[in-house]
Short mmCIF file of C-alpha atoms in Angstrom, two decimals:
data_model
loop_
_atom_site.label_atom_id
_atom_site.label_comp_id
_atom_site.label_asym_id
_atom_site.label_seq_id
_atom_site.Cartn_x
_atom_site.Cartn_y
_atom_site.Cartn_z
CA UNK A 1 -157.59 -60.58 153.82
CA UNK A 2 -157.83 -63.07 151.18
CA UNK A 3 -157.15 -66.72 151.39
CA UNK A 4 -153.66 -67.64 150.42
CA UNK A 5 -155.25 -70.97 149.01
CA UNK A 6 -152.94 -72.92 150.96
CA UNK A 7 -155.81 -74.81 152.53
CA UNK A 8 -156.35 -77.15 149.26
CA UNK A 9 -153.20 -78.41 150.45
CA UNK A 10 -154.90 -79.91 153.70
CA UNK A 11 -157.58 -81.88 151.84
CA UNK A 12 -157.52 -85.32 150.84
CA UNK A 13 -154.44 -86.76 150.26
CA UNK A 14 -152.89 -83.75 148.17
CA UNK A 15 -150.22 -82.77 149.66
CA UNK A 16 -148.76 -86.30 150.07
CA UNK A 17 -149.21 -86.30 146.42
CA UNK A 18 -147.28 -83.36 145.84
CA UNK A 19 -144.56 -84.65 148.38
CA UNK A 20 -145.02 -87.82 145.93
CA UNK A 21 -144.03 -85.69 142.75
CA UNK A 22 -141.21 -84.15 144.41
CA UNK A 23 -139.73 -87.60 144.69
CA UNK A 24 -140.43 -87.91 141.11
CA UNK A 25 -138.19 -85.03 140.40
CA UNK A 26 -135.38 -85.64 142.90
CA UNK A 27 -135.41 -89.49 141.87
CA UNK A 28 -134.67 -88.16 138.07
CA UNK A 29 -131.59 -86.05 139.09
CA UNK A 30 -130.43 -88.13 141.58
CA UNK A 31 -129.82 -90.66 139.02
CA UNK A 32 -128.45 -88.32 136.63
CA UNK A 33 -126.57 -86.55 138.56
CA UNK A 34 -124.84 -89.94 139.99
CA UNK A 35 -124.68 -90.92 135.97
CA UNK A 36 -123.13 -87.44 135.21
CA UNK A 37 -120.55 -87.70 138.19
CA UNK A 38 -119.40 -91.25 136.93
CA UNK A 39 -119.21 -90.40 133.15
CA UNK A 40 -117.89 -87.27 133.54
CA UNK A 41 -114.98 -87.56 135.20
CA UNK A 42 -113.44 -90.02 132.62
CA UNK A 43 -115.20 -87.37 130.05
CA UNK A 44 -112.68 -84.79 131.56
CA UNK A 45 -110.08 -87.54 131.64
CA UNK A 46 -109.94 -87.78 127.90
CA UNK A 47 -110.65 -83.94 127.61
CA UNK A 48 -107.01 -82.95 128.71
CA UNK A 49 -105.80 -85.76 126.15
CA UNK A 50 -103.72 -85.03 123.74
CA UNK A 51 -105.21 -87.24 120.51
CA UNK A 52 -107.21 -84.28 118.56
CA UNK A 53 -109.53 -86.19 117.15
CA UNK A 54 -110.67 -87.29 119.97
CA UNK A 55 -110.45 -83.87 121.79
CA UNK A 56 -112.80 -82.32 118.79
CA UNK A 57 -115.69 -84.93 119.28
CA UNK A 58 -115.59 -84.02 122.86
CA UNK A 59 -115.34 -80.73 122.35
CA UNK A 60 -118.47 -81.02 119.32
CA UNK A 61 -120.80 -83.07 122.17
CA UNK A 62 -120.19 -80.16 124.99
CA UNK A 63 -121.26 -77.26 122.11
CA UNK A 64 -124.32 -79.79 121.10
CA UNK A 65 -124.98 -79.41 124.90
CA UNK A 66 -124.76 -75.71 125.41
CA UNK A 67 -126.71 -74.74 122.47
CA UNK A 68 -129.62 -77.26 122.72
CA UNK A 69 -132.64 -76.11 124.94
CA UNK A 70 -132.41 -79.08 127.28
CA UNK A 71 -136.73 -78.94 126.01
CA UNK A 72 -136.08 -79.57 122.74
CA UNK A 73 -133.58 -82.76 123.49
CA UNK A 74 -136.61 -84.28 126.06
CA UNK A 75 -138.97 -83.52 122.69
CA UNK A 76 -136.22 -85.29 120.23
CA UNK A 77 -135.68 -88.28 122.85
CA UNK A 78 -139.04 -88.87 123.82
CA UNK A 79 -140.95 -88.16 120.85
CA UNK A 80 -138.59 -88.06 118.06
CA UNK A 81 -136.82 -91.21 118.85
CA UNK A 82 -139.15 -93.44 119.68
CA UNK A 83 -141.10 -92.79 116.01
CA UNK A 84 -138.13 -93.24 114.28
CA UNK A 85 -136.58 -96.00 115.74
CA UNK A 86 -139.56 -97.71 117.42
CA UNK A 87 -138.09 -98.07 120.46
CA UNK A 88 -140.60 -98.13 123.37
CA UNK A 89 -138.90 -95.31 125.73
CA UNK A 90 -140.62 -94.38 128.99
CA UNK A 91 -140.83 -90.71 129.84
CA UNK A 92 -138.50 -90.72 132.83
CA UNK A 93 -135.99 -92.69 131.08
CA UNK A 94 -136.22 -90.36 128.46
CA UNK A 95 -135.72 -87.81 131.00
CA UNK A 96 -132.99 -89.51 132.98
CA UNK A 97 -131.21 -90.25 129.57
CA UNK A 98 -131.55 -86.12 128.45
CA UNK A 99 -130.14 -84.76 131.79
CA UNK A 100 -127.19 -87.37 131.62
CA UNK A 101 -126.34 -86.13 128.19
CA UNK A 102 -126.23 -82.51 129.40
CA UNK A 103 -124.60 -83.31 132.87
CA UNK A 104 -121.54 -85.71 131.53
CA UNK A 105 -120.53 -82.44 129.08
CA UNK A 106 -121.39 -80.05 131.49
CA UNK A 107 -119.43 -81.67 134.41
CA UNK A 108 -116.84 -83.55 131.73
CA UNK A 109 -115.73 -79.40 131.26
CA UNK A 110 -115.65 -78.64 134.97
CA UNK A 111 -113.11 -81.88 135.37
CA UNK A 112 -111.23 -80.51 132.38
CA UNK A 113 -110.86 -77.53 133.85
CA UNK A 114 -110.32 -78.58 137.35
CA UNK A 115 -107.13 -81.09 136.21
CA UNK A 116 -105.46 -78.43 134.02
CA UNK A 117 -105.90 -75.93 136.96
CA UNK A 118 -103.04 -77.68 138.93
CA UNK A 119 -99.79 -76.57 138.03
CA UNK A 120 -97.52 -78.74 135.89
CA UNK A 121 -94.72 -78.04 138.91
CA UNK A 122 -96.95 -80.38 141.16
CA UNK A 123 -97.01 -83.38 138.81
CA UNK A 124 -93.25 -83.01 138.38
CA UNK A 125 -92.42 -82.98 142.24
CA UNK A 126 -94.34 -85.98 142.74
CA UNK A 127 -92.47 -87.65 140.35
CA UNK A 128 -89.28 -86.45 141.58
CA UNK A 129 -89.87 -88.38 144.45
CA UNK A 130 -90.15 -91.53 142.58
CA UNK A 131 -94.11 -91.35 142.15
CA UNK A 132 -95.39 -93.35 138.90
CA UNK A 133 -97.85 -91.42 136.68
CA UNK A 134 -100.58 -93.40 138.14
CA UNK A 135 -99.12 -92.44 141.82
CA UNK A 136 -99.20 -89.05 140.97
CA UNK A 137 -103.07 -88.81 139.56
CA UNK A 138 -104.41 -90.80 142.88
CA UNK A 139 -102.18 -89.24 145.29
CA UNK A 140 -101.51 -85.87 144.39
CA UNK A 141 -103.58 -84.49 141.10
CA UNK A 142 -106.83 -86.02 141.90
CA UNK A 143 -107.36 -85.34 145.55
CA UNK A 144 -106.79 -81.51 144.66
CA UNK A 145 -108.55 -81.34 141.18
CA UNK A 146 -111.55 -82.97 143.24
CA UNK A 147 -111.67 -79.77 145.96
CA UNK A 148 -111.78 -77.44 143.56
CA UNK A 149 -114.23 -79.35 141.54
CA UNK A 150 -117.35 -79.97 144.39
CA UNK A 151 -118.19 -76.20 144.63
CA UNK A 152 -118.78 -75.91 141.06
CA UNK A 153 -120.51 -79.24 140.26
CA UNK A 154 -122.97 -78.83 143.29
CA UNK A 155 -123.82 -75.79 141.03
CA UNK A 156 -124.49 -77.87 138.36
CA UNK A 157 -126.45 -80.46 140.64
CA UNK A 158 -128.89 -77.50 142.10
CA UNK A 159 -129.19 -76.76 138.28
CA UNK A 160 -130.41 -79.87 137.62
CA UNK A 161 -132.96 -79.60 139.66
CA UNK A 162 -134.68 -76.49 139.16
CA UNK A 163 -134.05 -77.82 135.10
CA UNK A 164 -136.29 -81.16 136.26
CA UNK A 165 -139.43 -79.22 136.16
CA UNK A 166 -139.37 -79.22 132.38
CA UNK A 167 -139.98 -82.86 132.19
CA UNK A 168 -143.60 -82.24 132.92
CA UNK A 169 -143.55 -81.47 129.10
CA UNK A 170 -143.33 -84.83 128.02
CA UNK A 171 -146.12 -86.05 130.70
CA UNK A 172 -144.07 -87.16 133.77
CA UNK A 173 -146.34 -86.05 136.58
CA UNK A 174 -143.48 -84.30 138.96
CA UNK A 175 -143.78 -82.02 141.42
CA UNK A 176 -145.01 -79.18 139.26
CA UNK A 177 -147.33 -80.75 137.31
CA UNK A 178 -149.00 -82.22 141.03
CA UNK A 179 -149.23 -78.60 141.67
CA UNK A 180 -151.02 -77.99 138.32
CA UNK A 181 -153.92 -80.73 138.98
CA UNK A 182 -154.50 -79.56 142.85
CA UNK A 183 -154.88 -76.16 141.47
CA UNK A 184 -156.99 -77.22 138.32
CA UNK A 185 -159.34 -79.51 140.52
CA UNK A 186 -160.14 -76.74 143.49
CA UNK A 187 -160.38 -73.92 140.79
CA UNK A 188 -163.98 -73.29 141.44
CA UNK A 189 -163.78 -73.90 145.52
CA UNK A 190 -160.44 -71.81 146.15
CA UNK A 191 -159.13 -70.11 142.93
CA UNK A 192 -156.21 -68.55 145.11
CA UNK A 193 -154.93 -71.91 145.32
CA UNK A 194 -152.69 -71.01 142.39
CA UNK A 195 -150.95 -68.52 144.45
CA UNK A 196 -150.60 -70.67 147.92
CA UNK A 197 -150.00 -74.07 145.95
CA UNK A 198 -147.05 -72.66 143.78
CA UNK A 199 -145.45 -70.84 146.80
CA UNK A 200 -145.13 -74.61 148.20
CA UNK A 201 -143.60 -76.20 145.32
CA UNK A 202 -141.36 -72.51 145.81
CA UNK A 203 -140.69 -74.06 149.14
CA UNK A 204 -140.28 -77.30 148.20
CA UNK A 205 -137.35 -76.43 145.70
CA UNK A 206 -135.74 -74.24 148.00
CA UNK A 207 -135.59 -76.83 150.59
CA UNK A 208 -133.55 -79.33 148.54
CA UNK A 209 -131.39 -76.72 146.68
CA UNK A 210 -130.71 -74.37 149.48
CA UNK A 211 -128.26 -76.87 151.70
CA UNK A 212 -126.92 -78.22 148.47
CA UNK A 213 -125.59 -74.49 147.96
CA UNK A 214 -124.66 -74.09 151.60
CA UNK A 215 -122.71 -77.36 151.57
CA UNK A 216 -120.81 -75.62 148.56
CA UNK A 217 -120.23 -72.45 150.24
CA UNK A 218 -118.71 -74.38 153.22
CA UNK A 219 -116.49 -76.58 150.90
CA UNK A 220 -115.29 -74.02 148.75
CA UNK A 221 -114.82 -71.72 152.32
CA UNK A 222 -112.13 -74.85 154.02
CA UNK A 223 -110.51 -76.20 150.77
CA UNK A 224 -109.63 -72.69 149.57
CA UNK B 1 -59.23 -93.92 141.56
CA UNK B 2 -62.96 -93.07 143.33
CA UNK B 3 -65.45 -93.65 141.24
CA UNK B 4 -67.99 -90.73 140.61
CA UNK B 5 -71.24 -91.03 142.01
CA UNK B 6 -73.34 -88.94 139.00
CA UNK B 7 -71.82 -89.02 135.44
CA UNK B 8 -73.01 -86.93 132.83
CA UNK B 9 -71.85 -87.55 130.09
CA UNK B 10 -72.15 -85.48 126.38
CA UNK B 11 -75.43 -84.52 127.46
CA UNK B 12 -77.19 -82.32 124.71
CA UNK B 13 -80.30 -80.13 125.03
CA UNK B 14 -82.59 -78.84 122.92
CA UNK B 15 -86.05 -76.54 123.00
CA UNK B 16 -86.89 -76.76 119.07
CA UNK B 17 -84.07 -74.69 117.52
CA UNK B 18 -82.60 -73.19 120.99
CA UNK B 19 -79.48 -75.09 122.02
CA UNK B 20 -79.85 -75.17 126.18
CA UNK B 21 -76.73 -77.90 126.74
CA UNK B 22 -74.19 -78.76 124.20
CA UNK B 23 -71.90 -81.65 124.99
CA UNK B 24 -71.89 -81.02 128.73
CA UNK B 25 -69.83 -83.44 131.01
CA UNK B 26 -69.60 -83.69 134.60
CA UNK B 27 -68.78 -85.77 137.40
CA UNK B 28 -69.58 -85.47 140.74
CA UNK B 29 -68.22 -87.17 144.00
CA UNK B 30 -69.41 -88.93 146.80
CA UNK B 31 -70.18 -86.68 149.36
CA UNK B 32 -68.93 -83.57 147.01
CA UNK B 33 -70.77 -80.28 147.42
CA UNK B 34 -70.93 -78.92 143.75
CA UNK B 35 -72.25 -75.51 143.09
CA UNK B 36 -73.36 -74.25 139.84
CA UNK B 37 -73.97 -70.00 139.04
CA UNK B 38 -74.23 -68.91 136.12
CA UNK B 39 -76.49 -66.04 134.56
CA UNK B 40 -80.26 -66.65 134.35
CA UNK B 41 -80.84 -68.81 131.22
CA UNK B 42 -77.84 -70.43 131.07
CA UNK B 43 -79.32 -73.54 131.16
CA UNK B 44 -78.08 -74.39 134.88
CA UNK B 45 -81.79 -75.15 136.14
CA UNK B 46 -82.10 -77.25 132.63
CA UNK B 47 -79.57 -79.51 133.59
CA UNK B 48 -80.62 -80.27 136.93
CA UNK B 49 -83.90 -81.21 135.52
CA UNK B 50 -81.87 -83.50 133.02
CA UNK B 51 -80.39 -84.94 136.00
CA UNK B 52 -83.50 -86.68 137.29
CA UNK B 53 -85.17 -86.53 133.38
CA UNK B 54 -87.90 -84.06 134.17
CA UNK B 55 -86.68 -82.46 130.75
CA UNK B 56 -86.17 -84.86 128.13
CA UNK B 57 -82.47 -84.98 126.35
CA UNK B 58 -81.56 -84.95 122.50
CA UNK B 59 -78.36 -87.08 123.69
CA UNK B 60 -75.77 -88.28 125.67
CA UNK B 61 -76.25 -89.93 129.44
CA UNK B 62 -76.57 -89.19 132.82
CA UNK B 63 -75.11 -92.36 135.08
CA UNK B 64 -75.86 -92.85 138.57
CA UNK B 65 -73.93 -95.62 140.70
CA UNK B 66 -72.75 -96.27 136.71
CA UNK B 67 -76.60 -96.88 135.73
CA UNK B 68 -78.41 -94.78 133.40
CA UNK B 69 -81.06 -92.87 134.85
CA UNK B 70 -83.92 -92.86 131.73
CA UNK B 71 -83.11 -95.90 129.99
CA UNK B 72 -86.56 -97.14 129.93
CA UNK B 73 -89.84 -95.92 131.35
CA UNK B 74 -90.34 -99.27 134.35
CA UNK B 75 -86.86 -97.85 135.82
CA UNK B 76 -87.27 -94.48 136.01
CA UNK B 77 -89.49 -94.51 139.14
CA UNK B 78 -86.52 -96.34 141.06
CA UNK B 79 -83.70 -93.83 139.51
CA UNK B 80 -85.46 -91.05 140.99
CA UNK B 81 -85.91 -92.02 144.60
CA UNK B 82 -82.00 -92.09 144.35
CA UNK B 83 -82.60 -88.11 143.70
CA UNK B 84 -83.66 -85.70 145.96
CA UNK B 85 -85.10 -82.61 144.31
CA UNK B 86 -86.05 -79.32 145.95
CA UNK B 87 -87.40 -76.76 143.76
CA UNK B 88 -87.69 -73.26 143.76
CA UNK B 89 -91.21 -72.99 144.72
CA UNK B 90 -90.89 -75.48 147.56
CA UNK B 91 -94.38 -77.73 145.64
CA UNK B 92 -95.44 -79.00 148.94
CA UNK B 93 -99.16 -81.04 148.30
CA UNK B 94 -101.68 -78.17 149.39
CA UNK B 95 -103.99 -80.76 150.30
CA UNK B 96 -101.93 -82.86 152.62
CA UNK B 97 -100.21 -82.11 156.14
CA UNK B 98 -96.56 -81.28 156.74
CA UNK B 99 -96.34 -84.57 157.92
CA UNK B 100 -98.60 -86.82 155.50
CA UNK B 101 -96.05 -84.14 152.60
CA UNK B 102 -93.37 -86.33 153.59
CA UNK B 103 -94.69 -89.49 154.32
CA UNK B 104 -96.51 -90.17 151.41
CA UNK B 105 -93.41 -91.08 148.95
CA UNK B 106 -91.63 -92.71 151.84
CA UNK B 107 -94.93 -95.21 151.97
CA UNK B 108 -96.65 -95.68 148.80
CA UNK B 109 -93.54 -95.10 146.39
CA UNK B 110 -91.09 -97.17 148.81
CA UNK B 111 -93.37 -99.57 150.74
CA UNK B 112 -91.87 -98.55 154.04
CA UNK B 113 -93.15 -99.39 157.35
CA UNK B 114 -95.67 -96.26 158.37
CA UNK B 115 -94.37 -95.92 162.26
CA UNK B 116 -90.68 -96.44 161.04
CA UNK B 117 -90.81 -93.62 158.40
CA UNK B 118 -93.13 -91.66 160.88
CA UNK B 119 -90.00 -91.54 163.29
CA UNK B 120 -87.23 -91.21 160.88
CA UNK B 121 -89.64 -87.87 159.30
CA UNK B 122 -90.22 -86.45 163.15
CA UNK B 123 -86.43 -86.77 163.85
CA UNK B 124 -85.50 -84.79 160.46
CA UNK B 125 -88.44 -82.56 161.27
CA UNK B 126 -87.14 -81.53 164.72
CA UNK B 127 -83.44 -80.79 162.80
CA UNK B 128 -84.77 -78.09 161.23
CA UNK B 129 -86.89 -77.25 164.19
CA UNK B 130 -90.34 -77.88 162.73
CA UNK B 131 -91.73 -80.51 164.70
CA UNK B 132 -94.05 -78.67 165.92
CA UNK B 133 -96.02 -78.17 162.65
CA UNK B 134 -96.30 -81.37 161.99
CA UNK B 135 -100.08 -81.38 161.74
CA UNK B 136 -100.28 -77.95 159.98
CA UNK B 137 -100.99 -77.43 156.37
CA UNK B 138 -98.44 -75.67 153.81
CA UNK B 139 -100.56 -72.67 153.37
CA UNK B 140 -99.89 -71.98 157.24
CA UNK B 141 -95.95 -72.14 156.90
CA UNK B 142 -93.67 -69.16 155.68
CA UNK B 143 -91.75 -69.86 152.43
CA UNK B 144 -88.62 -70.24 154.46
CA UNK B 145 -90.15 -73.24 156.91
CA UNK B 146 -92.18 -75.12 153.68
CA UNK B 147 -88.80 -74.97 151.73
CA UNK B 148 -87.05 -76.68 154.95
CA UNK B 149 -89.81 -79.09 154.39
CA UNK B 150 -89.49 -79.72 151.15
CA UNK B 151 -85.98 -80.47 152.23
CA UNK B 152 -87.40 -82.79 154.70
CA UNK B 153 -89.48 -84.78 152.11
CA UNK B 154 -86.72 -85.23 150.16
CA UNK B 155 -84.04 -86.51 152.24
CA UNK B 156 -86.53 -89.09 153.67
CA UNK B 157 -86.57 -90.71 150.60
CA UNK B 158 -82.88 -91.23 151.61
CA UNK B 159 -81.77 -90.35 148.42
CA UNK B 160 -77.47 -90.81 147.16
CA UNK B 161 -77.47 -87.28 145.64
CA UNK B 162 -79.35 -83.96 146.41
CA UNK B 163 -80.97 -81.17 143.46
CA UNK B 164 -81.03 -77.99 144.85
CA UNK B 165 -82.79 -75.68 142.52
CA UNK B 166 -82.23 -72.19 143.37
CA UNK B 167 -84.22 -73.11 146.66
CA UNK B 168 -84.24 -69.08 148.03
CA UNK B 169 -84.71 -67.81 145.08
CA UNK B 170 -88.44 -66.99 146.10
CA UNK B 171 -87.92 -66.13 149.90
CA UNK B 172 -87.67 -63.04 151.78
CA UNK B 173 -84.21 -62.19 152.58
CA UNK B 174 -84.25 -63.31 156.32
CA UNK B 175 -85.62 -66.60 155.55
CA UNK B 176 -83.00 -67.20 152.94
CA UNK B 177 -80.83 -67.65 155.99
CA UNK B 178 -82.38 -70.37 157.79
CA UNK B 179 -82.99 -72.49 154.87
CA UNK B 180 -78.95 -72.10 153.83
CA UNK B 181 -78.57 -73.08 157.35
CA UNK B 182 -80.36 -76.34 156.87
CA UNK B 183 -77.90 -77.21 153.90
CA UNK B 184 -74.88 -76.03 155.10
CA UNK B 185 -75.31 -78.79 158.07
CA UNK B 186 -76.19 -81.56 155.45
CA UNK B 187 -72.90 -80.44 153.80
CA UNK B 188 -70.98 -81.38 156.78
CA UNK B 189 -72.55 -84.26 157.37
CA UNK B 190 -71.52 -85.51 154.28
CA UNK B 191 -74.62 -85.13 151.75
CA UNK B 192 -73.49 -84.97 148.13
CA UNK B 193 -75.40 -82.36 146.80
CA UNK B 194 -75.39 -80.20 143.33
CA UNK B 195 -76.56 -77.24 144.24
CA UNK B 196 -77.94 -74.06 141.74
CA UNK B 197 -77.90 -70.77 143.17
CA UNK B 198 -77.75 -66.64 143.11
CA UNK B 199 -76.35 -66.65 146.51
CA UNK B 200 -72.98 -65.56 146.18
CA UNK B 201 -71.73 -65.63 149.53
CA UNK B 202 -73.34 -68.89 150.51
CA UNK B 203 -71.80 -70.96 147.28
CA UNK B 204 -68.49 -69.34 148.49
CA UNK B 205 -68.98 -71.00 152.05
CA UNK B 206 -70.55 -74.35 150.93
CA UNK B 207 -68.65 -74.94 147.30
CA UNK B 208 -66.32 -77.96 147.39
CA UNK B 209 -66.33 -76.86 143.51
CA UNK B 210 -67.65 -74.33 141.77
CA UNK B 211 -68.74 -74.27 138.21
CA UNK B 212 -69.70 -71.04 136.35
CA UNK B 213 -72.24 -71.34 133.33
CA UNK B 214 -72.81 -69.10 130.34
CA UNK B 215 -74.52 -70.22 127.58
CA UNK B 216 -74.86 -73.98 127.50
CA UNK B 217 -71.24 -74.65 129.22
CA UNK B 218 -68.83 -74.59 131.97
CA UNK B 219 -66.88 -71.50 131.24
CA UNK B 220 -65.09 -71.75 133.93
CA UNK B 221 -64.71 -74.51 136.72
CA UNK B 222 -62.85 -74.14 140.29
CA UNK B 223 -61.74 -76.12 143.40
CA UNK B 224 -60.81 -73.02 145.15
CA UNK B 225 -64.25 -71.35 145.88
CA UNK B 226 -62.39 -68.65 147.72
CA UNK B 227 -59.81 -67.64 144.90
CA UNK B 228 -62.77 -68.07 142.19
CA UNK B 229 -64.76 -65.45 143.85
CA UNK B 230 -61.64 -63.07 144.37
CA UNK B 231 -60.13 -63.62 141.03
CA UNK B 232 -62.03 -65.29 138.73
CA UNK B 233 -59.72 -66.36 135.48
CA UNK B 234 -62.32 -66.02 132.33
CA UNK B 235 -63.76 -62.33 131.39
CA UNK B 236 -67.34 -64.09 131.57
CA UNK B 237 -67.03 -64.78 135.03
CA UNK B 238 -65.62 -61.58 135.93
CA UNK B 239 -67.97 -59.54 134.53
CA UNK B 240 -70.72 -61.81 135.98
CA UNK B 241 -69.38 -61.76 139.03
CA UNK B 242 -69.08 -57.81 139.29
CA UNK B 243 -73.03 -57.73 138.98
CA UNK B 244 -73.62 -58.70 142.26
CA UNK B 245 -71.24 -55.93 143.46
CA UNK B 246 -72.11 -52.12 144.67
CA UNK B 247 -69.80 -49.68 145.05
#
């Protein structure tokens, strides 16, 4: 049987250096996720407002969102930017700055639909019993919009990600593009490497995503 | 001469063009029992709502203890913990116990003491034999026991007057029973309660008065549950009441 190529993996310091980029990609969502959390739950705040203007320019930013390859915003940011405006933008600011943008619409729209999922009925029986509107979001609206609201923005965290591996586009050396220079430098000495190497980063992913999902499925399984 | 407990007074209701209440008046009691039937759309659940300004009004008043309950937004919040409300589809919080359901106005809207309103809400719970579910969530109750807590929650606010909103209207016919049960006993014991229903027979038992609704108004109003129900004086009520009859 052939060599899987896993081996490569084993010399030198390489696979502490892929371990190394991995970091590289969780750090980026971890921060934009957190960033996307914050921001977006005041984004789906003002979403259920009922100033139009307002609601339009939302509503303009989330379509911006959907339709942009999130490539082509790391390409505007990081190169497009930075000419025009001069600005002196890292990469994985640019990166952390790109996956924000996405996440606060993305998850802004999963808060938005989260609040207006809970019957009117419930805000008026809280206020029957005396409950201020304030009252009534922390004690009643919020704590419910919330439980439905982790299954489907843990979906948008794995998202994330798996989306992270992108930002090797604009030179951030992530787990991926580790993967890429192990396999490049042992291409004469173990050209299967490109199978075995890959299947680790394949690993690798699945090892951070895969209990994100299950923590879902076991959320959405006792708040339903 | 008493002095009513809940004055309305000229209250007038609105949806865009759709007249719901036109220059309605009523006074109820302390410790009166006043039942309201009418056909659906009458505008009988509208008023209640008006009562405790869930709805907003086009004009007139609503007076409790002589004060008006929505004269400005900072004293709203106190005229409705004054006004227990129990709607049709009971609205316990799906997220919080049977217990932390009733507690939670009692604390953070009141500022009672947590081991005082604990006891007062087990004793109440154990009336209408519940205790034991204290712990459970809503979605583990029948319709029958969450609407007896939903009773619960509301009379632990202590409140002067009770909303019933046609509170079996959504149960199974042998839990209608032991919710009316509940009721009937806060009746005798003195509750002043206005009270919207389809159940004939119970309005009959409970009614100190009984006002029939068609159309925005009292049609016809009675003292004498008893005679209204055997011989009812307008052609409205009659025919009404010869809908919930088989023969």
């Amino acid at each position: 049987m052939q060599s899987l190529g896993i081996d490569v993996l084993f010399k030198g310091t390489n696979f502490l250096r892929l371990l190394e980029g991995l970091w590289v990609a969780v750090r980026i969502s971890l921060i934009s996720v957190a960033i996307s959390i914050a921001l977006g739950l005041v984004m789906g705040m003002l979403m259920t407002s009922k100033n139009r203007i307002l609601k339009m320019i939302l509503r303009l930013y989330l379509e911006i969102v959907r339709i942009m390859p999130q490539m082509v915003l790391l390409f505007i940011v990081y190169f497009g930017t930075t000419r025009v405006f001069g600005w002196n933008l890292s990469a994985e600011y640019s990166a952390i700055i790109v996956f924000s943008f996405w996440g606060v619409a993305e998850m802004g729209d999963l808060v938005r639909g989260a609040l207006i999922s809970i019957p009117k009925i419930q805000y008026e029986s809280a206020q029957a019993l005396g409950m201020t509107p304030s009252m009534t979001y922390l004690y009643v609206i919020l704590p419910q919009a919330i439980r439905r609201l982790i299954p489907l923005s843990i979906n948008l965290i794995t998202r994330m990600i798996k989306t992270t591996s992108l930002v090797m586009m604009i030179g951030i050396v992530e787990v991926l593009k580790v993967a890429q220079q192990i396999i490049e430098a042992n291409r004469r000495s173990s050209p299967n490497a490109v199978f075995g190497v890959f299947a680790v980063v394949f690993l690798l992913y699945f090892l951070i995503c895969w209990p994100i999902s299950k923590l879902a499925g076991y959320l959405e399984k006792r708040w339903a | 001469m008493e002095q009513a407990l809940l004055k309305i007074n000229h209250l007038h209701k609105t949806y865009g063009d759709q007249v719901i209440l036109k220059d309605f008046n009523l006074e109820v009691n302390k410790g009166e029992v006043v039942v309201i039937i009418g056909p659906s759309g009458c505008g009988k659940s509208t008023l209640l709502r008006c009562i405790n300004a869930l709805e907003d009004i086009q004009g007139g008043e609503v007076l409790l203890d002589n004060e008006a309950v929505f004269k400005e937004k900072k004293n709203i919040s106190k005229m409705r913990q004054k006004i227990g409300m129990v709607f049709q589809s009971y609205e316990l919080f799906p997220h919080k116990t049977i217990l932390e359901n009733i507690l939670l106005a009692p604390i953070k809207v009141q500022k009672r003491n947590r081991a005082e309103a604990e006891k007062e809400a087990l004793e109440l719970l154990t009336k209408v034999g519940l205790a034991d579910r204290r712990d459970d969530y809503p979605r583990q109750l029948s319709g029958g026991q969450k609407q007896r807590v939903a009773i619960v929650r509301a009379l632990c606010m202590h409140p002067e007057i009770l909303l019933l909103d046609e509170i079996t209207a959504a149960l199974d016919p042998e839990m209608v029973r032991e919710v009316l049960e509940v009721v009937l006993s806060l009746a005798k014991a003195g509750s002043t309660m206005l009270i919207v229903t389809h159940e004939m027979a119970f309005a009959r038992a409970i009614a100190d008065r009984i006002l029939f609704l068609d159309d925005g108004e009292i049609v016809e109003e009675s003292s004498q549950p008893k005679d209204f129900f055997k011989q009812p004086v307008t052609d409205r009520a009659k025919a009404f009441l010869k809908t919930f009859d088989y023969e």
